[in-house]
Coordinates of C-alpha atoms in Angstrom, one line a residue:
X1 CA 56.8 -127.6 11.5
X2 CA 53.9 -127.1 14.1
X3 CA 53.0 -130.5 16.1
X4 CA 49.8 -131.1 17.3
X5 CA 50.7 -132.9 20.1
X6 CA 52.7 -130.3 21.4
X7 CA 50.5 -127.6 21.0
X8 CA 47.8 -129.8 22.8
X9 CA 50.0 -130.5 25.5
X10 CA 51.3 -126.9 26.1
X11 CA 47.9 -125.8 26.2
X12 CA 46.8 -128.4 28.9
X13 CA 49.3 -127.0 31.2
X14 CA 47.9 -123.7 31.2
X15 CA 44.3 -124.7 31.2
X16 CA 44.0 -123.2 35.1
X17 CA 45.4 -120.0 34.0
X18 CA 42.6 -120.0 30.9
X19 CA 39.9 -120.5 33.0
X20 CA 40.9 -118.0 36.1
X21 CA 41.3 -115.7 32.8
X22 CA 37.4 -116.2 31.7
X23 CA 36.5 -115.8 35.4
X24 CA 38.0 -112.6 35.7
X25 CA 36.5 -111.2 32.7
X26 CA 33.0 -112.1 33.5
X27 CA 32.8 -110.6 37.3
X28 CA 34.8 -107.3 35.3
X29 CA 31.9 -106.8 32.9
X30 CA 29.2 -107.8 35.7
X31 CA 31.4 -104.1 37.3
X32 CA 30.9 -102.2 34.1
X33 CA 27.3 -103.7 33.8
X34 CA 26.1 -102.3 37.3
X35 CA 27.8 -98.9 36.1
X36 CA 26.1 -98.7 32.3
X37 CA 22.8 -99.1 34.1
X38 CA 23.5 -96.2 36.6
X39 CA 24.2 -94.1 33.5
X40 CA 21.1 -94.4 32.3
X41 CA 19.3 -93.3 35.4
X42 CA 21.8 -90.0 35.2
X43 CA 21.1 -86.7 33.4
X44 CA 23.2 -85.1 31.2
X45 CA 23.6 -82.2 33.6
X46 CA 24.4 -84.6 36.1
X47 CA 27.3 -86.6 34.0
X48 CA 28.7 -83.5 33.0
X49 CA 29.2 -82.0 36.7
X50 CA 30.2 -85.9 37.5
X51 CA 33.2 -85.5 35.1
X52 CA 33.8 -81.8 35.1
X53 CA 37.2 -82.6 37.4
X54 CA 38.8 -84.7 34.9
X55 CA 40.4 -83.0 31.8
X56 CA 40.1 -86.1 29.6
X57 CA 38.0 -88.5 31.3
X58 CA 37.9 -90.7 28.3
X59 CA 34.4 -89.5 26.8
X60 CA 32.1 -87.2 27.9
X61 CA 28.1 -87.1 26.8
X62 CA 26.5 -85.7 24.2
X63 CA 23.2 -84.3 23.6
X64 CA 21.9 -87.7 22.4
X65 CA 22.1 -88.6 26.2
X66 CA 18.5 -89.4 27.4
X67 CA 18.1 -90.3 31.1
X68 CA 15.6 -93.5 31.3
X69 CA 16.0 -94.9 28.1
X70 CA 14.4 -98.3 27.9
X71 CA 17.9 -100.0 26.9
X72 CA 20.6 -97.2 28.6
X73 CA 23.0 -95.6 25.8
X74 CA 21.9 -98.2 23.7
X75 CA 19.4 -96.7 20.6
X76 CA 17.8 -99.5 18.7
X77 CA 17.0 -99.9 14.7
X78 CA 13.8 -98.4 14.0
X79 CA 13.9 -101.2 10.9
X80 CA 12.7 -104.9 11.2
X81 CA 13.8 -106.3 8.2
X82 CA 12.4 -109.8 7.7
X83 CA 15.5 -111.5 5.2
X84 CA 18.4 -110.5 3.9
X85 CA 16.4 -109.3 0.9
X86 CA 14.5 -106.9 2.5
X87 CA 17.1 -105.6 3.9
X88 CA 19.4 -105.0 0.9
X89 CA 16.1 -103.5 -0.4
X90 CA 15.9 -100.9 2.1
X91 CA 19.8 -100.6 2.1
X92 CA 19.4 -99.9 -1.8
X93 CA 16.9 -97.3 -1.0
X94 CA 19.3 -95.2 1.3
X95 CA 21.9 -95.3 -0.5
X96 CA 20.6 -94.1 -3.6
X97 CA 21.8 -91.6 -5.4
X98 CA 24.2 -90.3 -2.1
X99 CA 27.8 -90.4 -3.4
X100 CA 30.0 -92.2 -1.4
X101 CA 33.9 -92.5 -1.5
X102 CA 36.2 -95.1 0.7
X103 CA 40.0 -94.8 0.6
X104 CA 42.4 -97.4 1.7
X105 CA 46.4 -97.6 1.4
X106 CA 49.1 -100.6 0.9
X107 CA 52.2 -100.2 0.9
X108 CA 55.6 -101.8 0.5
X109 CA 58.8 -101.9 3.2
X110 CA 62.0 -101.3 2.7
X111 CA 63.9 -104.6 3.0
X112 CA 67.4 -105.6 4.4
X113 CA 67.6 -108.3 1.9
X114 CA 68.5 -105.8 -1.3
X115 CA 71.4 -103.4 -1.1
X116 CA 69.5 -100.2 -2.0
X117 CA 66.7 -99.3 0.3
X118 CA 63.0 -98.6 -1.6
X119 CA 59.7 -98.0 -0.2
X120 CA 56.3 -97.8 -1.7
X121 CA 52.9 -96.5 -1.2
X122 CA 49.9 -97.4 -3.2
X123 CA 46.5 -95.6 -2.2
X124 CA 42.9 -96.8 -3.8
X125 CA 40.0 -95.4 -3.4
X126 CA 36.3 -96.7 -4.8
X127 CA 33.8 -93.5 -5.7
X128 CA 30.3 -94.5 -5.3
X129 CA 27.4 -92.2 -7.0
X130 CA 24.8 -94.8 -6.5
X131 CA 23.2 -93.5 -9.8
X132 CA 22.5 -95.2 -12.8
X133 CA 23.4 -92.8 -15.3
X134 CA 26.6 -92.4 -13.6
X135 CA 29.7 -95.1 -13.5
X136 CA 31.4 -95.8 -10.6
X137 CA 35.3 -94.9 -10.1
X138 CA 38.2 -97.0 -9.2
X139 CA 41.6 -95.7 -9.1
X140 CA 45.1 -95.5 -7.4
X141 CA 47.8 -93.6 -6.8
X142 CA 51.4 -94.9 -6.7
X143 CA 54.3 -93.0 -5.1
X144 CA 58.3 -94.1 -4.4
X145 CA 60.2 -93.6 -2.0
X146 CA 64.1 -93.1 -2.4
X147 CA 66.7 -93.8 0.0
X148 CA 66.3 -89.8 1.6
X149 CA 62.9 -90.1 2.0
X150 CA 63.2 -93.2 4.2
X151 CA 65.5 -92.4 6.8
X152 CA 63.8 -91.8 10.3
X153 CA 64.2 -88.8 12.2
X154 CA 67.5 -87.4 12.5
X155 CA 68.2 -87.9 8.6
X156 CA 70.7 -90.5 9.5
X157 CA 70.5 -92.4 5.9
X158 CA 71.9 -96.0 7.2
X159 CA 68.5 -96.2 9.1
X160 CA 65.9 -97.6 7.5
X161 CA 62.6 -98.6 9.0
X162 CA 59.2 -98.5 8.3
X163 CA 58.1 -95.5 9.7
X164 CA 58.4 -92.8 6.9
X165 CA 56.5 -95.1 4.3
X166 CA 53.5 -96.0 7.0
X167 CA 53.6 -92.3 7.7
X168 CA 53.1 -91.8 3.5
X169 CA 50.6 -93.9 3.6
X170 CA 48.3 -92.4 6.0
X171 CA 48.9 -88.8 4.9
X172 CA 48.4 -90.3 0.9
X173 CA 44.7 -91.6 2.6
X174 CA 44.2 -87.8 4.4
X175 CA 44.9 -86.4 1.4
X176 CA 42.6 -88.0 -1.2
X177 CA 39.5 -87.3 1.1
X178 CA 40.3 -84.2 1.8
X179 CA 40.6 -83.4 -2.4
X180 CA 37.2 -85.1 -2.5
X181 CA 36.0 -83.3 0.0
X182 CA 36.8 -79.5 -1.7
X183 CA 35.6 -81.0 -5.1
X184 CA 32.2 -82.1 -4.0
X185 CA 31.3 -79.8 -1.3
X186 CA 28.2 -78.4 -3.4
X187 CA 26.3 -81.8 -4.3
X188 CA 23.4 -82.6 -2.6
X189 CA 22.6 -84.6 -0.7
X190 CA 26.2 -84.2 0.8
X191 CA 28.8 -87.4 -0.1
X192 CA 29.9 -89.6 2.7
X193 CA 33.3 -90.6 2.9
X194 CA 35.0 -93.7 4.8
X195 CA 38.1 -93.7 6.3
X196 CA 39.7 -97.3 7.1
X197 CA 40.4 -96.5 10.6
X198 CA 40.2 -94.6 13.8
X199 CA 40.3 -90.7 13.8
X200 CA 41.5 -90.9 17.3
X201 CA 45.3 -91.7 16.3
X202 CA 46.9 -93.1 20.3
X203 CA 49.3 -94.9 18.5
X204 CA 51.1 -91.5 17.4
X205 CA 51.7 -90.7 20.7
X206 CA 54.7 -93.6 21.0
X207 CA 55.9 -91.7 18.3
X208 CA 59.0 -89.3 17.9
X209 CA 57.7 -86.0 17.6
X210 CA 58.2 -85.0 14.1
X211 CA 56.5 -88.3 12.8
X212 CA 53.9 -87.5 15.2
X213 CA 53.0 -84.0 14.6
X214 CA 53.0 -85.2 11.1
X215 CA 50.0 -87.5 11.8
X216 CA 48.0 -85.3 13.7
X217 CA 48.2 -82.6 10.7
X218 CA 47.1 -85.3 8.7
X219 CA 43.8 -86.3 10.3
X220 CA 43.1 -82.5 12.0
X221 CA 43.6 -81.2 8.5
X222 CA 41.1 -84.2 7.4
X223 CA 38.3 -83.1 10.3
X224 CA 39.3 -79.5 9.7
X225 CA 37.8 -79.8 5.4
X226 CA 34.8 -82.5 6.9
X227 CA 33.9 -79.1 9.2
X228 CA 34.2 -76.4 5.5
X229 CA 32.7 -78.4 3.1
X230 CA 30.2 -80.4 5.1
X231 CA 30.7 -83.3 4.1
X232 CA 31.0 -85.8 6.5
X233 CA 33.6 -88.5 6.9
X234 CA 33.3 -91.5 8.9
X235 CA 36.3 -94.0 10.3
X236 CA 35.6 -97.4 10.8
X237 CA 37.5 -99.3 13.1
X238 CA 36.5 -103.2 12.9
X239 CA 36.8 -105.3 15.7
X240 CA 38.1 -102.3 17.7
X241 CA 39.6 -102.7 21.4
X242 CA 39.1 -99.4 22.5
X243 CA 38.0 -98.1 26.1
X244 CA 37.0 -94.8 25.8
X245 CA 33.3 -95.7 27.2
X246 CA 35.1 -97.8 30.1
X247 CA 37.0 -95.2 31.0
X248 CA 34.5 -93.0 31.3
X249 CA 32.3 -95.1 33.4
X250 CA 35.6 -95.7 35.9
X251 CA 36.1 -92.3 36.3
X252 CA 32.3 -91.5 36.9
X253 CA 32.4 -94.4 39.8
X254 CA 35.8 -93.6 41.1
X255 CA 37.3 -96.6 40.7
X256 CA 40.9 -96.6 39.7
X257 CA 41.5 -100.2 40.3
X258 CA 38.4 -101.5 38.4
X259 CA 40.2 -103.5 35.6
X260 CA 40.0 -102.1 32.1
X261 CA 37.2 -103.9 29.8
X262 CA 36.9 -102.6 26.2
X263 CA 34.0 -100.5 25.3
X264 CA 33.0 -103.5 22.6
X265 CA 33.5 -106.4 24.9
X266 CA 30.7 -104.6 27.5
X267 CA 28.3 -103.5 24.7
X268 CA 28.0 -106.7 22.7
X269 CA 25.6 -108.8 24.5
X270 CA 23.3 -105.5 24.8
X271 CA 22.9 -105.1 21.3
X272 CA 21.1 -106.5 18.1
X273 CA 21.8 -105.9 14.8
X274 CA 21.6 -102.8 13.6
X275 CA 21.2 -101.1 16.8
X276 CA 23.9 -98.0 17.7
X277 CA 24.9 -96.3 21.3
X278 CA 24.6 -92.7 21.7
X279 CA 27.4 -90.7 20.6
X280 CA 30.1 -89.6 23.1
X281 CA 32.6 -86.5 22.7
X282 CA 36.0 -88.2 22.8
X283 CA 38.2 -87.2 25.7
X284 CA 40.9 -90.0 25.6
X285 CA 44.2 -89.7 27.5
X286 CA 46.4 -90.0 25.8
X287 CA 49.5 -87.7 25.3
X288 CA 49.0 -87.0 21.6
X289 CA 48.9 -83.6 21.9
X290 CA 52.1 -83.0 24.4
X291 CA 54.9 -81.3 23.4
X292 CA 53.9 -77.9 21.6
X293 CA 50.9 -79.8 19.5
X294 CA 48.2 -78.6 21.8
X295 CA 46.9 -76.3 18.7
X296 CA 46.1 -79.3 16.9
X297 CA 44.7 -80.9 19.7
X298 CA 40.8 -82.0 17.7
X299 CA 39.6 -84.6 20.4
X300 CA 36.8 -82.3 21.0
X301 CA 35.4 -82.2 17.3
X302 CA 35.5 -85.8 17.7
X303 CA 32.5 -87.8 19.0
X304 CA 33.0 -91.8 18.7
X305 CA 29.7 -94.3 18.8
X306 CA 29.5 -98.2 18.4
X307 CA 27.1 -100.2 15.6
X308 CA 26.4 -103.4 15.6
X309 CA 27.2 -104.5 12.1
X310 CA 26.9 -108.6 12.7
X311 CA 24.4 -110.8 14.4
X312 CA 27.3 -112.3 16.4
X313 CA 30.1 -110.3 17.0
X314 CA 31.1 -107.1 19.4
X315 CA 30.0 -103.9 17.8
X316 CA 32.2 -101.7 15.8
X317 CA 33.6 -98.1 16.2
X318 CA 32.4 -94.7 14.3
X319 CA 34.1 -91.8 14.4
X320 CA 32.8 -89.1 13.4
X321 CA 33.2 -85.5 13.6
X322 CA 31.0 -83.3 16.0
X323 CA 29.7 -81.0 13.5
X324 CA 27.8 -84.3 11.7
X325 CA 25.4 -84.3 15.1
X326 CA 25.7 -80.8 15.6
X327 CA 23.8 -80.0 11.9
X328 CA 21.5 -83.0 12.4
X329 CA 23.0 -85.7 10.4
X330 CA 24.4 -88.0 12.7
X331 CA 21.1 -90.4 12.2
X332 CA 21.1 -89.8 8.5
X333 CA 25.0 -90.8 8.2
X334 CA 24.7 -93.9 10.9
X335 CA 22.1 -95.4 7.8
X336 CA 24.5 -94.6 5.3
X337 CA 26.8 -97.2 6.9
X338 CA 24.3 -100.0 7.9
X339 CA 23.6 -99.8 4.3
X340 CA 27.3 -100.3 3.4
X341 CA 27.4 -103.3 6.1
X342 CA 24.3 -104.8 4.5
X343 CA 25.3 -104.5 1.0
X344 CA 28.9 -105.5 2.1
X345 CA 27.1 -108.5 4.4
X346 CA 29.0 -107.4 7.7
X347 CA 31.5 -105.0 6.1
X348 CA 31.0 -101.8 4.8
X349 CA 31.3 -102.5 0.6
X350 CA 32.9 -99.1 0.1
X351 CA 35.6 -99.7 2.1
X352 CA 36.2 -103.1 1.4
X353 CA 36.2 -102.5 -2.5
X354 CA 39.0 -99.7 -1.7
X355 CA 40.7 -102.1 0.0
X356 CA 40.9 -104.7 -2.3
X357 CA 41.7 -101.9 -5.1
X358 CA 44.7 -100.4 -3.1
X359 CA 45.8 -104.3 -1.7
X360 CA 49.8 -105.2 -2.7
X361 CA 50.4 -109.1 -2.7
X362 CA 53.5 -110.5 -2.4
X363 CA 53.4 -111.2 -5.7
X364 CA 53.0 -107.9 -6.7
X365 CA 56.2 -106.9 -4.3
X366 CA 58.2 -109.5 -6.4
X367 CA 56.8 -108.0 -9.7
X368 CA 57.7 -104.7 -8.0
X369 CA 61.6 -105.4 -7.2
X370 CA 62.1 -106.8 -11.2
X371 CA 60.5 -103.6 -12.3
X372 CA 63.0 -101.1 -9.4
X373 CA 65.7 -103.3 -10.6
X374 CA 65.7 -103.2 -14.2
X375 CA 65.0 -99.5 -13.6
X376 CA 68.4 -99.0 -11.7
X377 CA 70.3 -101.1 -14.4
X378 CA 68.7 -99.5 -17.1
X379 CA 68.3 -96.2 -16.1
X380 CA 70.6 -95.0 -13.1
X381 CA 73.6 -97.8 -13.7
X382 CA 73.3 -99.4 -10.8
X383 CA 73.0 -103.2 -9.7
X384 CA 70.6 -104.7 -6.7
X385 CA 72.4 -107.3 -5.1
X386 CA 70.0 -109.9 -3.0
X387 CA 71.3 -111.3 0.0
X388 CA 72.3 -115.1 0.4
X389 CA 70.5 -115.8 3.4
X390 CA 67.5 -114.7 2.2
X391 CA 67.4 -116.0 -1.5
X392 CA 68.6 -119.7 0.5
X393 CA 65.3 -119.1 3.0
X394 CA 63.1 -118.1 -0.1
X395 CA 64.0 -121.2 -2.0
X396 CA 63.5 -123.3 1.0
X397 CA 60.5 -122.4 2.1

């Protein structure tokens, strides 16, 4: 049981610390501040000679780059809407008639507490026409996985983690976009699909290398269909911490030592809602594509922008691939999503309808051990024991 008083206390005694913290931050963005106004002053000749002696400098500039801009890499919303019902009226407007599809994924772990391992993975997805005459789609698809399947690298089948049914999941997600991608490359205009999540996969790179080549095939073969069929997909990363923009800026003023600052933290207070930065190349460094997967290596088809999606809170993250500006789009596909965020109010609706169509509850993982169960019994002969320790912790709590 939490007390108060302890809490209260605990945090009294590192109130100095807290504050020195806030202190800290503020003369670190007043750094990045003074550099994202020398940016704007710069060419794009210029940044791109200023970076051109470091491989991955974290982003680099795109054509979008216009030295002098009023408000630095910062484009405003041409719209002024009034209320929120103007604005769902012009969202309305946008979006109709342009199909949109969002995919999300849920899965469930394999768990210590029964004596035959299982995992799950349940991927939703919400198709959008935005047309009258024509219904919209919800659907999922379920997939086990046995004992085999679960065993990390090595195949050592007494180990089993987590890893192989995340990794299912995010291939499941890559793989229904991509399907929708081939099946609707003819309609115009051209679908828009969401991804929940970052194209620009770091997180792989802790990874042993077969789980992460396995990743990167996913999303390269994800960017690779986008780049065929033309139809653009867009990953939304909420609240995202990300310091590709930072980075970049560090590198451009030589400063090693300049403490790192995500790229939302700095942008907030310079945006209003609705308003979008220009759109960088990724060039993040970050050892994905080490170890003989420098053929998949898709960081420069990837350009990355913020939007500001809330009156009060940081922006958050697009990425996008680099063919989307490249055929003129990019605007087109940034008003897709402010439409999604203002039919959603703050979220894009797509993606949050996927998400509550793929979602698992614990409920549902109950439901889904009486089901595996009475299938082993049943079906293979087998019984699932349930450990003690758990079922006493279960009934306590």
């Amino acid at each position: 049981m939490l007390s108060v008083a302890h809490v209260r206390n605990a945090l009294e005694a590192k109130r100095q610390a807290f504050t020195m913290y806030g202190r800290d931050v503020f003369q670190t963005r007043q750094r990045y501040e003074g550099l994202l106004a020398w940016l704007s002053e710069q060419s794009n000749d210029d940044l791109t000679d200023a970076l051109s002696s470091h491989e991955r400098p974290g982003a680099r500039p795109t054509r979008e780059h216009t030295k002098g801009r009023p408000m630095g890499v910062i484009i405003p919303w041409q719209q002024d809407p009034v209320d929120h019902e103007q604005a769902r009226s012009w969202a309305l407007d946008i979006l109709k008639q342009v199909p949109t599809l969002a995919v999300d994924g849920s899965q469930i772990f394999p768990s210590a507490d029964f004596s035959i391992p299982v995992g799950a993975v349940q991927i939703g997805w919400f198709e959008n026409p935005h047309d009258p005459g024509k219904g919209y789609k919800k659907d999922i698809h379920f997939e086990i996985l046995a004992p085999r399947e679960l065993a990390d690298e090595g195949g050592d089948a007494s180990v089993f983690s987590g890893h192989q049914v995340n990794l299912r999941r995010f291939e499941g997600e890559c793989e229904r976009l991509i399907a929708y991608m081939r099946d609707a490359k003819a309609e115009n205009p051209p679908p828009v699909c969401f991804f929940d999540g970052s194209l620009a996969i770091s997180f792989a790179a802790q990874m042993a290398p077969a789980l992460r080549r396995r990743y990167i095939s996913a999303v390269h073969a994800m960017i690779k269909a986008s780049e065929e069929t033309r139809v653009p997909v867009v990953g939304y990363v909420a609240a995202s911490n990300a310091r590709d923009l930072t980075t970049m800026l560090q590198n451009l003023a030589n400063e090693d030592r300049l403490p790192p600052l995500s790229d939302g933290a700095l942008l907030r207070s310079y945006m209003a809602w609705g308003d979008r930065t220009e759109s960088f190349l990724c060039a993040r460094d970050d050892q994905l594509f080490e170890e003989g997967n420098e053929h998949l290596d898709y960081y420069d088809h990837l350009l990355f922008l913020y939007l500001k999606t809330t009156s009060q809170g940081a922006p958050e993250r697009l990425d996008v691939p680099a063919w989307v500006l490249e055929d003129g789009l990019l605007p087109w596909v940034i008003d897709i999503m402010r439409a999604e965020c203002i039919v959603g109010r703050g979220y894009p609706y797509a993606i949050e309808t996927a998400d509550a169509t793929a979602v698992i509850t614990r409920e549902d993982q109950e439901r889904f051990y009486r089901l595996f169960q009475e299938f082993l019994e049943k079906r293979v002969g087998l019984n699932l024991r349930y450990s003690r320790k758990a079922y006493s912790k279960r009934r306590r709590r």
